[in-house]
Amino acid sequence: MASNEPALDTPLPPFPSATLDPARPQPVYGDAPGATETWEEWDPTEESVRPVRGRHRVVKQRGGGLARSSTVLGVGVIAAVGAGGMATAQSKPPVSISLPDSISASLPDLGSLPGVGELVSHDAPSPKSTADQADQKIAAAPLTMTGLSTGEAEQGATDAGEALRARILQQAEQQKAGAAAEAKAAAQKAAAEKAAQEAAAQQEAAKAKAAAEKKAAEEAAAKKAEEERLAKLAASYSLPVGSYTLTSTFGEAGSMWSSGHHTGLDFAAPTGTPLKAVHSGTIVSAGWAGAYGYRTVVKLDDGSELWYCHQSSIAVSAGQRVATGDVIGRVGATGNVTGPHLHLEVHTPSGPGIDPMAWLQSKGLTP
């Protein structure tokens, strides 16, 4: 069982209730040296003790109360310790700290930090340039100027928030201007491309038109040249009979011809009508040729041969040279015929017979 400790022989003096006067000497209590006053024993009585009314209640702490009390106590302790540390730090001399050169070289200058520069003493001479003055202004400014650039400080800006707002607005305006410039450049590029396409289309159309005009001009020139050529040939070529009637053409079928079809072009004319040389050439043969009657063969300079058949008479001989329009014989009805006419055949240098009508037309003549 626990027992109460015995009471002290010497009773404790009561705490003085009077206000102390700094001018009067204070009494010394207890066993301390110089104690002079004595105290009577306090015996509480019913009259001196005030009765306690009501019941004593102990407030039950809910969950977390201890933690809240501890937190408040901890914060108070930290505040007290901090205050004491600050007071102690103010009364103590500064302590120098040395850092390696690699670290100290990378640290910023204290004078350049906003809100800190004013705490650092400057022994250097005052800056001369405007930029240096602005830097010094930023370094000595309060923390509200954190983030201000030198240019903004030179312009008199003092609030970082307003400066940031101004920067954001400026960036927005720059972005808007950049977007407008890009849109304008894109529109100009599209217009230039469209103009280039239209110019290319116009150029292609102009080229096509020029090509068509050139082709038409070439065709007209070729046609004119052919006409001139034919006119020139016509001057050097002549129809074999002056007055005639075409009765049979090349290629007609019939039993009257041994080959089964007509091999020449027939010019019907009265007997004795003069026969002329179509073009200049050399007489190859002149005489009787069986079914062809009296026949004259004229070889032209290009190697082609003209056969004049069924003549009544021959006016030239073999080896003779004739010119265009020379009379070489007369119309007759000799050989296998039904009436007086000139049977004209045209043979190429290789020998086969061709249509005399087409050949005469190629020389500018129209039978």
PDB file of C-alpha atoms in Angstrom, residues 101-318:
ATOM      1  CA  ASP A 101      35.579  27.385 -55.515  1.00  0.00           C
ATOM      2  CA  SER A 102      33.510  25.161 -57.839  1.00  0.00           C
ATOM      3  CA  ILE A 103      30.393  25.824 -55.718  1.00  0.00           C
ATOM      4  CA  SER A 104      30.977  29.453 -54.833  1.00  0.00           C
ATOM      5  CA  ALA A 105      31.583  30.343 -58.478  1.00  0.00           C
ATOM      6  CA  SER A 106      28.117  29.077 -59.435  1.00  0.00           C
ATOM      7  CA  LEU A 107      26.266  30.901 -56.658  1.00  0.00           C
ATOM      8  CA  PRO A 108      24.468  34.154 -57.589  1.00  0.00           C
ATOM      9  CA  ASP A 109      25.497  37.485 -56.233  1.00  0.00           C
ATOM     10  CA  LEU A 110      23.484  38.415 -53.136  1.00  0.00           C
ATOM     11  CA  GLY A 111      23.151  41.919 -54.416  1.00  0.00           C
ATOM     12  CA  SER A 112      21.286  40.666 -57.520  1.00  0.00           C
ATOM     13  CA  LEU A 113      18.563  38.864 -55.558  1.00  0.00           C
ATOM     14  CA  PRO A 114      15.317  40.885 -55.250  1.00  0.00           C
ATOM     15  CA  GLY A 115      14.567  41.843 -51.663  1.00  0.00           C
ATOM     16  CA  VAL A 116      18.021  40.749 -50.481  1.00  0.00           C
ATOM     17  CA  GLY A 117      20.199  43.328 -52.145  1.00  0.00           C
ATOM     18  CA  GLU A 118      19.090  45.991 -49.696  1.00  0.00           C
ATOM     19  CA  LEU A 119      20.359  43.842 -46.775  1.00  0.00           C
ATOM     20  CA  VAL A 120      23.837  43.639 -48.222  1.00  0.00           C
ATOM     21  CA  SER A 121      26.153  46.590 -47.844  1.00  0.00           C
ATOM     22  CA  HIS A 122      27.725  47.894 -51.034  1.00  0.00           C
ATOM     23  CA  ASP A 123      31.180  49.304 -50.697  1.00  0.00           C
ATOM     24  CA  ALA A 124      31.719  49.470 -54.460  1.00  0.00           C
ATOM     25  CA  PRO A 125      31.225  52.776 -56.243  1.00  0.00           C
ATOM     26  CA  SER A 126      27.768  53.567 -57.531  1.00  0.00           C
ATOM     27  CA  PRO A 127      26.997  52.148 -61.004  1.00  0.00           C
ATOM     28  CA  LYS A 128      27.273  54.515 -63.894  1.00  0.00           C
ATOM     29  CA  SER A 129      25.254  52.921 -66.665  1.00  0.00           C
ATOM     30  CA  THR A 130      21.461  52.801 -66.834  1.00  0.00           C
ATOM     31  CA  ALA A 131      21.487  48.991 -66.950  1.00  0.00           C
ATOM     32  CA  ASP A 132      23.625  48.827 -63.799  1.00  0.00           C
ATOM     33  CA  GLN A 133      21.267  51.252 -62.039  1.00  0.00           C
ATOM     34  CA  ALA A 134      18.319  49.071 -63.072  1.00  0.00           C
ATOM     35  CA  ASP A 135      20.080  45.955 -61.768  1.00  0.00           C
ATOM     36  CA  GLN A 136      20.807  47.719 -58.485  1.00  0.00           C
ATOM     37  CA  LYS A 137      17.175  48.846 -58.317  1.00  0.00           C
ATOM     38  CA  ILE A 138      15.969  45.261 -58.770  1.00  0.00           C
ATOM     39  CA  ALA A 139      18.467  43.954 -56.200  1.00  0.00           C
ATOM     40  CA  ALA A 140      17.315  46.513 -53.624  1.00  0.00           C
ATOM     41  CA  ALA A 141      13.631  46.089 -54.419  1.00  0.00           C
ATOM     42  CA  PRO A 142      11.177  44.099 -52.295  1.00  0.00           C
ATOM     43  CA  LEU A 143      10.148  40.542 -53.153  1.00  0.00           C
ATOM     44  CA  THR A 144       7.097  41.819 -55.036  1.00  0.00           C
ATOM     45  CA  MET A 145       9.452  42.841 -57.833  1.00  0.00           C
ATOM     46  CA  THR A 146      10.713  39.268 -58.301  1.00  0.00           C
ATOM     47  CA  GLY A 147      10.676  38.325 -61.978  1.00  0.00           C
ATOM     48  CA  LEU A 148      11.057  41.845 -63.363  1.00  0.00           C
ATOM     49  CA  SER A 149      13.534  42.182 -66.190  1.00  0.00           C
ATOM     50  CA  THR A 150      16.091  44.971 -66.500  1.00  0.00           C
ATOM     51  CA  GLY A 151      14.112  46.576 -69.311  1.00  0.00           C
ATOM     52  CA  GLU A 152      10.934  46.595 -67.234  1.00  0.00           C
ATOM     53  CA  ALA A 153      12.790  48.078 -64.273  1.00  0.00           C
ATOM     54  CA  GLU A 154      14.189  50.791 -66.533  1.00  0.00           C
ATOM     55  CA  GLN A 155      10.625  51.597 -67.626  1.00  0.00           C
ATOM     56  CA  GLY A 156       9.618  52.055 -63.990  1.00  0.00           C
ATOM     57  CA  ALA A 157       7.725  48.800 -63.385  1.00  0.00           C
ATOM     58  CA  THR A 158       7.536  47.909 -59.690  1.00  0.00           C
ATOM     59  CA  ASP A 159       5.011  45.073 -59.530  1.00  0.00           C
ATOM     60  CA  ALA A 160       5.904  41.615 -60.797  1.00  0.00           C
ATOM     61  CA  GLY A 161       2.254  40.613 -61.217  1.00  0.00           C
ATOM     62  CA  GLU A 162       1.474  43.590 -63.414  1.00  0.00           C
ATOM     63  CA  ALA A 163       4.695  43.023 -65.327  1.00  0.00           C
ATOM     64  CA  LEU A 164       3.741  39.358 -65.859  1.00  0.00           C
ATOM     65  CA  ARG A 165       0.260  40.408 -66.987  1.00  0.00           C
ATOM     66  CA  ALA A 166       1.798  42.920 -69.385  1.00  0.00           C
ATOM     67  CA  ARG A 167       4.147  40.217 -70.720  1.00  0.00           C
ATOM     68  CA  ILE A 168       1.271  37.783 -71.223  1.00  0.00           C
ATOM     69  CA  LEU A 169      -0.746  40.428 -73.060  1.00  0.00           C
ATOM     70  CA  GLN A 170       2.280  41.307 -75.152  1.00  0.00           C
ATOM     71  CA  GLN A 171       2.878  37.643 -75.991  1.00  0.00           C
ATOM     72  CA  ALA A 172      -0.813  37.266 -76.879  1.00  0.00           C
ATOM     73  CA  GLU A 173      -0.596  40.288 -79.163  1.00  0.00           C
ATOM     74  CA  GLN A 174       2.584  38.918 -80.714  1.00  0.00           C
ATOM     75  CA  GLN A 175       0.956  35.517 -81.251  1.00  0.00           C
ATOM     76  CA  LYS A 176      -2.121  37.209 -82.724  1.00  0.00           C
ATOM     77  CA  ALA A 177       0.062  39.304 -85.000  1.00  0.00           C
ATOM     78  CA  GLY A 178       2.064  36.214 -85.946  1.00  0.00           C
ATOM     79  CA  ALA A 179      -1.116  34.265 -86.741  1.00  0.00           C
ATOM     80  CA  ALA A 180      -2.399  37.170 -88.823  1.00  0.00           C
ATOM     81  CA  ALA A 181       0.937  37.375 -90.626  1.00  0.00           C
ATOM     82  CA  GLU A 182       0.886  33.621 -91.284  1.00  0.00           C
ATOM     83  CA  ALA A 183      -2.691  33.817 -92.570  1.00  0.00           C
ATOM     84  CA  LYS A 184      -1.763  36.758 -94.787  1.00  0.00           C
ATOM     85  CA  ALA A 185       1.310  34.914 -96.061  1.00  0.00           C
ATOM     86  CA  ALA A 186      -0.783  31.785 -96.723  1.00  0.00           C
ATOM     87  CA  ALA A 187      -3.383  33.865 -98.586  1.00  0.00           C
ATOM     88  CA  GLN A 188      -0.667  35.569-100.615  1.00  0.00           C
ATOM     89  CA  LYS A 189       0.915  32.188-101.358  1.00  0.00           C
ATOM     90  CA  ALA A 190      -2.452  30.735-102.432  1.00  0.00           C
ATOM     91  CA  ALA A 191      -3.108  33.787-104.606  1.00  0.00           C
ATOM     92  CA  ALA A 192       0.357  33.505-106.128  1.00  0.00           C
ATOM     93  CA  GLU A 193      -0.148  29.790-106.817  1.00  0.00           C
ATOM     94  CA  LYS A 194      -3.562  30.491-108.355  1.00  0.00           C
ATOM     95  CA  ALA A 195      -2.087  33.265-110.479  1.00  0.00           C
ATOM     96  CA  ALA A 196       0.744  30.944-111.517  1.00  0.00           C
ATOM     97  CA  GLN A 197      -1.756  28.224-112.449  1.00  0.00           C
ATOM     98  CA  GLU A 198      -3.848  30.690-114.426  1.00  0.00           C
ATOM     99  CA  ALA A 199      -0.727  32.012-116.130  1.00  0.00           C
ATOM    100  CA  ALA A 200       0.368  28.447-116.929  1.00  0.00           C
ATOM    101  CA  ALA A 201      -3.101  27.642-118.303  1.00  0.00           C
ATOM    102  CA  GLN A 202      -3.063  30.799-120.397  1.00  0.00           C
ATOM    103  CA  GLN A 203       0.423  29.956-121.586  1.00  0.00           C
ATOM    104  CA  GLU A 204      -0.655  26.426-122.509  1.00  0.00           C
ATOM    105  CA  ALA A 205      -3.711  27.812-124.316  1.00  0.00           C
ATOM    106  CA  ALA A 206      -1.496  30.302-126.118  1.00  0.00           C
ATOM    107  CA  LYS A 207       0.910  27.499-127.047  1.00  0.00           C
ATOM    108  CA  ALA A 208      -1.951  25.328-128.307  1.00  0.00           C
ATOM    109  CA  LYS A 209      -3.369  28.234-130.282  1.00  0.00           C
ATOM    110  CA  ALA A 210       0.040  29.063-131.707  1.00  0.00           C
ATOM    111  CA  ALA A 211       0.584  25.396-132.594  1.00  0.00           C
ATOM    112  CA  ALA A 212      -2.815  25.236-134.303  1.00  0.00           C
ATOM    113  CA  GLU A 213      -2.138  28.455-136.159  1.00  0.00           C
ATOM    114  CA  LYS A 214       1.304  27.201-137.112  1.00  0.00           C
ATOM    115  CA  LYS A 215      -0.133  23.911-138.314  1.00  0.00           C
ATOM    116  CA  ALA A 216      -2.814  25.711-140.312  1.00  0.00           C
ATOM    117  CA  ALA A 217      -0.191  28.013-141.754  1.00  0.00           C
ATOM    118  CA  GLU A 218       2.018  25.063-142.600  1.00  0.00           C
ATOM    119  CA  GLU A 219      -0.897  23.263-144.216  1.00  0.00           C
ATOM    120  CA  ALA A 220      -1.812  26.376-146.166  1.00  0.00           C
ATOM    121  CA  ALA A 221       1.796  26.830-147.182  1.00  0.00           C
ATOM    122  CA  ALA A 222       2.049  23.176-148.185  1.00  0.00           C
ATOM    123  CA  LYS A 223      -1.171  23.457-150.132  1.00  0.00           C
ATOM    124  CA  LYS A 224       0.058  26.565-151.861  1.00  0.00           C
ATOM    125  CA  ALA A 225       3.379  24.959-152.607  1.00  0.00           C
ATOM    126  CA  GLU A 226       1.597  21.939-154.034  1.00  0.00           C
ATOM    127  CA  GLU A 227      -0.565  24.179-156.149  1.00  0.00           C
ATOM    128  CA  GLU A 228       2.506  25.994-157.372  1.00  0.00           C
ATOM    129  CA  ARG A 229       4.214  22.720-158.063  1.00  0.00           C
ATOM    130  CA  LEU A 230       1.211  21.416-159.934  1.00  0.00           C
ATOM    131  CA  ALA A 231       0.976  24.646-161.850  1.00  0.00           C
ATOM    132  CA  LYS A 232       4.599  24.330-162.779  1.00  0.00           C
ATOM    133  CA  LEU A 233       4.099  20.719-163.731  1.00  0.00           C
ATOM    134  CA  ALA A 234       1.033  21.640-165.686  1.00  0.00           C
ATOM    135  CA  ALA A 235       3.192  24.009-167.667  1.00  0.00           C
ATOM    136  CA  SER A 236       5.498  21.125-168.488  1.00  0.00           C
ATOM    137  CA  TYR A 237       2.750  18.490-168.929  1.00  0.00           C
ATOM    138  CA  SER A 238      -0.097  18.390-171.436  1.00  0.00           C
ATOM    139  CA  LEU A 239      -3.145  16.263-172.114  1.00  0.00           C
ATOM    140  CA  PRO A 240      -2.599  13.829-175.025  1.00  0.00           C
ATOM    141  CA  VAL A 241      -5.780  14.920-176.931  1.00  0.00           C
ATOM    142  CA  GLY A 242      -7.168  18.431-177.285  1.00  0.00           C
ATOM    143  CA  SER A 243     -10.838  17.490-177.824  1.00  0.00           C
ATOM    144  CA  TYR A 244     -12.140  14.117-176.550  1.00  0.00           C
ATOM    145  CA  THR A 245     -14.691  12.133-174.581  1.00  0.00           C
ATOM    146  CA  LEU A 246     -13.749   9.662-171.861  1.00  0.00           C
ATOM    147  CA  THR A 247     -15.454   6.346-172.612  1.00  0.00           C
ATOM    148  CA  SER A 248     -13.697   3.736-170.431  1.00  0.00           C
ATOM    149  CA  THR A 249     -11.630   4.167-167.193  1.00  0.00           C
ATOM    150  CA  PHE A 250      -8.958   2.088-165.518  1.00  0.00           C
ATOM    151  CA  GLY A 251     -10.058  -1.148-163.882  1.00  0.00           C
ATOM    152  CA  GLU A 252     -13.437  -1.636-165.529  1.00  0.00           C
ATOM    153  CA  ALA A 253     -14.381  -5.331-165.942  1.00  0.00           C
ATOM    154  CA  GLY A 254     -15.524  -6.804-169.274  1.00  0.00           C
ATOM    155  CA  SER A 255     -15.081  -9.588-171.790  1.00  0.00           C
ATOM    156  CA  MET A 256     -13.772  -7.202-174.376  1.00  0.00           C
ATOM    157  CA  TRP A 257     -10.363  -7.132-172.641  1.00  0.00           C
ATOM    158  CA  SER A 258      -8.150 -10.168-172.554  1.00  0.00           C
ATOM    159  CA  SER A 259      -7.132  -9.520-168.923  1.00  0.00           C
ATOM    160  CA  GLY A 260     -10.759  -9.329-167.864  1.00  0.00           C
ATOM    161  CA  HIS A 261     -10.569  -5.633-166.999  1.00  0.00           C
ATOM    162  CA  HIS A 262      -9.624  -2.373-168.688  1.00  0.00           C
ATOM    163  CA  THR A 263      -5.931  -1.485-168.242  1.00  0.00           C
ATOM    164  CA  GLY A 264      -5.960   2.141-169.416  1.00  0.00           C
ATOM    165  CA  LEU A 265      -7.968   5.319-170.061  1.00  0.00           C
ATOM    166  CA  ASP A 266      -9.860   5.769-173.386  1.00  0.00           C
ATOM    167  CA  PHE A 267     -10.106   9.196-175.068  1.00  0.00           C
ATOM    168  CA  ALA A 268     -12.698   8.910-177.890  1.00  0.00           C
ATOM    169  CA  ALA A 269     -12.005  11.346-180.757  1.00  0.00           C
ATOM    170  CA  PRO A 270     -12.412  11.435-184.524  1.00  0.00           C
ATOM    171  CA  THR A 271      -9.896   9.533-186.589  1.00  0.00           C
ATOM    172  CA  GLY A 272      -6.879  11.645-187.478  1.00  0.00           C
ATOM    173  CA  THR A 273      -7.034  13.828-184.294  1.00  0.00           C
ATOM    174  CA  PRO A 274      -3.417  14.742-183.368  1.00  0.00           C
ATOM    175  CA  LEU A 275      -1.827  12.917-180.407  1.00  0.00           C
ATOM    176  CA  LYS A 276       0.638  15.013-178.354  1.00  0.00           C
ATOM    177  CA  ALA A 277       3.491  14.020-176.063  1.00  0.00           C
ATOM    178  CA  VAL A 278       2.303  14.469-172.437  1.00  0.00           C
ATOM    179  CA  HIS A 279       5.842  15.233-171.248  1.00  0.00           C
ATOM    180  CA  SER A 280       9.346  15.311-172.623  1.00  0.00           C
ATOM    181  CA  GLY A 281      11.000  11.973-173.067  1.00  0.00           C
ATOM    182  CA  THR A 282      12.493   9.436-175.492  1.00  0.00           C
ATOM    183  CA  ILE A 283      10.661   7.210-177.976  1.00  0.00           C
ATOM    184  CA  VAL A 284      11.281   3.590-176.959  1.00  0.00           C
ATOM    185  CA  SER A 285       9.237   1.904-179.668  1.00  0.00           C
ATOM    186  CA  ALA A 286       6.853   2.886-182.486  1.00  0.00           C
ATOM    187  CA  GLY A 287       4.964   0.223-184.604  1.00  0.00           C
ATOM    188  CA  TRP A 288       2.423  -2.573-184.699  1.00  0.00           C
ATOM    189  CA  ALA A 289       1.596  -4.232-181.324  1.00  0.00           C
ATOM    190  CA  GLY A 290      -1.192  -6.795-182.063  1.00  0.00           C
ATOM    191  CA  ALA A 291      -4.398  -6.052-180.108  1.00  0.00           C
ATOM    192  CA  TYR A 292      -3.033  -2.557-179.356  1.00  0.00           C
ATOM    193  CA  GLY A 293      -2.824  -1.785-183.117  1.00  0.00           C
ATOM    194  CA  TYR A 294      -0.260   0.871-183.929  1.00  0.00           C
ATOM    195  CA  ARG A 295       1.421   1.809-180.661  1.00  0.00           C
ATOM    196  CA  THR A 296       4.052   4.402-179.602  1.00  0.00           C
ATOM    197  CA  VAL A 297       5.910   4.061-176.243  1.00  0.00           C
ATOM    198  CA  VAL A 298       7.453   7.224-174.726  1.00  0.00           C
ATOM    199  CA  LYS A 299       9.836   6.821-171.799  1.00  0.00           C
ATOM    200  CA  LEU A 300       9.946   9.878-169.485  1.00  0.00           C
ATOM    201  CA  ASP A 301      12.998  11.112-167.644  1.00  0.00           C
ATOM    202  CA  ASP A 302      11.828   9.569-164.342  1.00  0.00           C
ATOM    203  CA  GLY A 303      11.601   6.119-165.977  1.00  0.00           C
ATOM    204  CA  SER A 304       7.840   6.014-166.377  1.00  0.00           C
ATOM    205  CA  GLU A 305       6.385   4.861-169.768  1.00  0.00           C
ATOM    206  CA  LEU A 306       3.317   6.165-171.639  1.00  0.00           C
ATOM    207  CA  TRP A 307       1.643   3.836-174.198  1.00  0.00           C
ATOM    208  CA  TYR A 308      -0.314   5.465-177.092  1.00  0.00           C
ATOM    209  CA  CYS A 309      -2.424   2.674-178.708  1.00  0.00           C
ATOM    210  CA  HIS A 310      -4.850   2.187-181.702  1.00  0.00           C
ATOM    211  CA  GLN A 311      -3.236   5.000-183.749  1.00  0.00           C
ATOM    212  CA  SER A 312      -4.089   5.469-187.356  1.00  0.00           C
ATOM    213  CA  SER A 313      -0.560   6.709-188.066  1.00  0.00           C
ATOM    214  CA  ILE A 314       2.769   7.197-186.240  1.00  0.00           C
ATOM    215  CA  ALA A 315       4.830  10.404-186.615  1.00  0.00           C
ATOM    216  CA  VAL A 316       8.001   9.448-184.637  1.00  0.00           C
ATOM    217  CA  SER A 317      10.584   6.689-184.564  1.00  0.00           C
ATOM    218  CA  ALA A 318      12.452   4.780-181.825  1.00  0.00           C
TER     219      ALA A 318
END
